[in-house]
Amino acid sequence: MSDPGLRERKKQRMYQAVSDIAVRMFLERGFDAVSVAEVAAAAEISKPTLFRYFPAKEDLVLHRIADHEREAARVVEGGRAEGVAPLAALRRHFLDGIAAGDPITGLNDHPAVRAFYDLLYGTPSLVARLHAHLERSEAALAEALGGGLGARLAAGQIIAVRRILAEENWRRISAGEPVEDVREDAVGAAERAFATLEAGLPYLATPDITR
């Protein structure tokens, strides 16, 4: 009997390899100038096989951030296990990301990272597809917060804050400001944003979020 774990690892390697090839081609020639058929040929797979892995062309790019869909939910779940309030855990995680230069916070000026995010934010169809990614992030976070309308409303606010903070950081980095000049402002903005969330969602500022 074959090892299901091995099959899954092979599948993930295929996802990564095809996505890497596609992103490289899109960066070289532009997203709209490269066809799915060309990506399939470069990856040495058939077009139907490619679509089994990536239902839409945009997914070839968004695969790079797909593992972040449940990031906020994982942070809340991990914080709960440690007895840390959801918003405190999320604030700590975002600030740690800023300190580490995590690209998802927008505070990274590595040429490859800048090129990827220029591609992502500079392509209308990718921006549109990104909204589906954010909706899935909201749904996962809402579930981690206990589900229901209140959790959905809270998750929407939290995901929006994280997105806007990251986009502002990225806007400044993309405009040529040095990372270290942006970092201090980014920390202050994140602290203020999460303080606002805590004021508006006080039950998420305590470890016990049951209501």
Coordinates of C-alpha atoms in Angstrom, one line a residue:
M1 CA 0.0 0.0 0.0
S2 CA 1.4 3.4 -1.0
D3 CA 2.1 6.0 1.7
P4 CA -0.6 8.7 1.8
G5 CA 1.8 11.0 3.4
L6 CA 4.3 10.5 0.5
R7 CA 1.5 11.1 -2.0
E8 CA 0.5 14.4 -0.3
R9 CA 4.2 15.6 -0.2
K10 CA 4.5 14.8 -4.0
K11 CA 1.3 16.7 -4.6
Q12 CA 2.6 19.7 -2.7
R13 CA 5.9 19.6 -4.5
M14 CA 4.0 19.6 -7.8
Y15 CA 1.9 22.6 -6.7
Q16 CA 5.0 24.5 -5.7
A17 CA 7.0 23.6 -8.9
V18 CA 4.2 24.6 -11.3
S19 CA 3.5 27.8 -9.3
D20 CA 7.2 28.8 -9.3
I21 CA 7.4 28.3 -13.1
A22 CA 4.3 30.3 -13.7
V23 CA 5.3 33.2 -11.5
R24 CA 8.7 33.3 -13.1
M25 CA 7.1 33.5 -16.6
F26 CA 4.6 36.1 -15.4
L27 CA 7.4 38.3 -14.0
E28 CA 9.4 38.1 -17.2
R29 CA 6.6 38.8 -19.6
G30 CA 3.5 40.0 -17.7
F31 CA 0.5 38.0 -16.4
D32 CA -1.8 38.6 -19.4
A33 CA 1.0 37.9 -21.9
V34 CA 1.5 34.3 -20.8
S35 CA -1.1 31.6 -21.5
V36 CA -2.0 28.7 -19.3
A37 CA -1.0 26.4 -22.2
E38 CA 2.5 28.0 -22.1
V39 CA 2.8 27.4 -18.4
A40 CA 1.7 23.8 -18.8
A41 CA 4.2 23.2 -21.5
A42 CA 7.0 24.8 -19.5
A43 CA 6.0 22.6 -16.5
E44 CA 5.9 19.5 -18.8
I45 CA 2.3 18.7 -17.9
S46 CA -0.9 18.8 -19.8
K47 CA -3.3 21.7 -19.6
P48 CA -6.1 19.5 -18.1
T49 CA -3.6 18.4 -15.4
L50 CA -2.6 21.9 -14.6
F51 CA -6.3 22.9 -14.2
R52 CA -6.7 20.0 -11.8
Y53 CA -4.1 21.6 -9.6
F54 CA -5.1 25.2 -10.3
P55 CA -8.7 25.8 -11.2
A56 CA -7.9 29.4 -12.4
K57 CA -4.9 31.0 -13.9
E58 CA -4.8 33.5 -11.0
D59 CA -4.4 30.6 -8.6
L60 CA -0.9 29.9 -10.0
V61 CA 0.2 33.2 -8.4
L62 CA -1.9 33.1 -5.2
H63 CA -0.6 29.7 -4.4
R64 CA 2.4 31.5 -2.8
I65 CA 0.2 33.0 -0.2
A66 CA -2.4 30.2 0.1
D67 CA -0.9 28.9 3.4
H68 CA -1.8 32.3 4.9
E69 CA -5.5 31.7 4.5
R70 CA -5.8 30.2 8.0
E71 CA -3.0 32.2 9.5
A72 CA -5.2 34.4 11.7
A73 CA -7.3 31.4 12.7
R74 CA -4.1 29.5 13.7
V75 CA -2.9 32.4 15.7
V76 CA -6.1 32.6 17.7
E77 CA -6.2 28.9 18.2
G78 CA -2.6 28.9 19.4
G79 CA -3.2 31.9 21.7
R80 CA -6.2 30.2 23.2
A81 CA -4.1 27.1 24.1
E82 CA -1.7 29.5 25.9
G83 CA -4.4 31.5 27.6
V84 CA -3.8 34.6 25.4
A85 CA -6.7 36.8 24.3
P86 CA -7.4 36.6 20.5
L87 CA -6.6 40.2 19.8
A88 CA -3.5 40.1 22.0
A89 CA -2.3 37.0 20.1
L90 CA -3.0 38.6 16.7
R91 CA -1.3 41.9 17.7
R92 CA 1.8 40.0 18.9
H93 CA 1.9 38.0 15.7
F94 CA 1.6 41.0 13.4
L95 CA 4.3 42.9 15.3
D96 CA 6.6 39.9 15.3
G97 CA 6.0 39.8 11.5
I98 CA 7.0 43.4 11.2
A99 CA 10.2 42.8 13.2
A100 CA 11.1 39.8 11.1
G101 CA 10.3 41.5 7.8
D102 CA 7.6 39.0 6.9
P103 CA 6.4 39.9 3.4
I104 CA 2.8 39.4 4.5
T105 CA 3.1 42.5 6.6
G106 CA 4.3 44.5 3.6
L107 CA 7.6 45.4 5.3
N108 CA 10.1 43.6 3.0
D109 CA 12.1 45.2 0.2
H110 CA 13.9 42.1 -1.2
P111 CA 13.8 42.5 -5.0
A112 CA 12.1 39.1 -5.5
V113 CA 9.4 40.0 -2.9
R114 CA 8.9 43.4 -4.4
A115 CA 8.6 41.9 -7.9
F116 CA 6.0 39.4 -6.7
Y117 CA 3.8 42.0 -4.9
D118 CA 4.1 44.4 -7.8
L119 CA 2.7 41.6 -10.0
L120 CA 0.0 40.8 -7.5
Y121 CA -1.2 44.3 -6.8
G122 CA -0.6 45.5 -10.4
T123 CA -2.8 42.9 -12.1
P124 CA -6.5 43.6 -11.8
S125 CA -7.6 40.0 -12.1
L126 CA -5.2 38.9 -9.4
V127 CA -6.5 41.7 -7.1
A128 CA -10.0 40.4 -7.7
R129 CA -9.0 36.9 -7.0
L130 CA -7.3 38.0 -3.8
H131 CA -10.7 39.0 -2.4
A132 CA -11.7 35.3 -2.4
H133 CA -8.5 34.5 -0.5
L134 CA -9.5 37.2 2.1
E135 CA -13.0 35.9 2.3
R136 CA -11.7 32.4 3.1
S137 CA -9.4 34.0 5.8
E138 CA -12.4 35.7 7.3
A139 CA -14.4 32.5 7.4
A140 CA -11.6 30.5 9.0
L141 CA -11.1 33.3 11.6
A142 CA -14.8 33.5 12.3
E143 CA -14.9 29.8 13.0
A144 CA -11.9 30.1 15.4
L145 CA -13.7 32.9 17.2
G146 CA -16.7 30.7 17.8
G147 CA -18.9 31.2 14.7
G148 CA -22.1 33.1 14.3
L149 CA -22.8 36.6 13.0
G150 CA -20.8 38.4 15.8
A151 CA -17.7 36.3 15.0
R152 CA -18.1 37.0 11.3
L153 CA -18.4 40.7 11.8
A154 CA -15.3 40.7 14.1
A155 CA -13.3 38.6 11.7
G156 CA -14.1 41.0 8.8
Q157 CA -12.8 43.9 10.9
I158 CA -9.6 42.1 11.9
I159 CA -8.8 40.8 8.4
A160 CA -9.4 44.3 7.0
V161 CA -7.1 45.9 9.6
R162 CA -4.3 43.4 8.8
R163 CA -4.8 44.0 5.1
I164 CA -4.8 47.8 5.3
L165 CA -1.7 47.9 7.6
A166 CA 0.2 45.6 5.2
E167 CA -0.9 47.6 2.1
E168 CA 0.2 50.9 3.6
N169 CA 3.6 49.4 4.5
W170 CA 3.9 48.0 1.0
R171 CA 2.8 51.3 -0.6
R172 CA 5.7 53.1 1.2
I173 CA 8.2 50.4 0.4
S174 CA 7.2 50.3 -3.2
A175 CA 7.6 54.1 -3.4
G176 CA 11.2 53.7 -2.4
E177 CA 11.2 54.4 1.3
P178 CA 13.8 52.4 3.3
V179 CA 12.5 49.6 5.4
E180 CA 13.9 50.9 8.6
D181 CA 12.3 54.3 8.0
V182 CA 8.9 52.6 7.6
R183 CA 9.3 50.1 10.4
E184 CA 8.8 52.5 13.3
D185 CA 5.7 54.0 11.8
A186 CA 4.4 50.5 11.0
V187 CA 4.7 49.4 14.6
G188 CA 2.9 52.5 15.8
A189 CA 0.1 52.1 13.3
A190 CA -0.3 48.5 14.2
E191 CA -0.4 49.3 17.9
R192 CA -3.1 52.0 17.4
A193 CA -5.1 49.8 15.0
F194 CA -5.2 46.9 17.4
A195 CA -6.1 49.2 20.3
T196 CA -9.0 50.4 18.3
L197 CA -10.1 46.8 17.7
E198 CA -9.9 46.1 21.4
A199 CA -12.0 49.1 22.2
G200 CA -14.6 48.0 19.8
L201 CA -14.4 44.3 20.4
P202 CA -13.7 44.1 24.2
Y203 CA -14.8 40.5 24.5
L204 CA -11.9 39.5 22.2
A205 CA -9.4 41.3 24.5
T206 CA -9.9 38.6 27.1
P207 CA -8.8 35.0 26.9
D208 CA -12.4 33.7 27.4
I209 CA -14.3 34.7 24.2
T210 CA -17.4 32.7 25.0
R211 CA -20.6 34.8 25.2

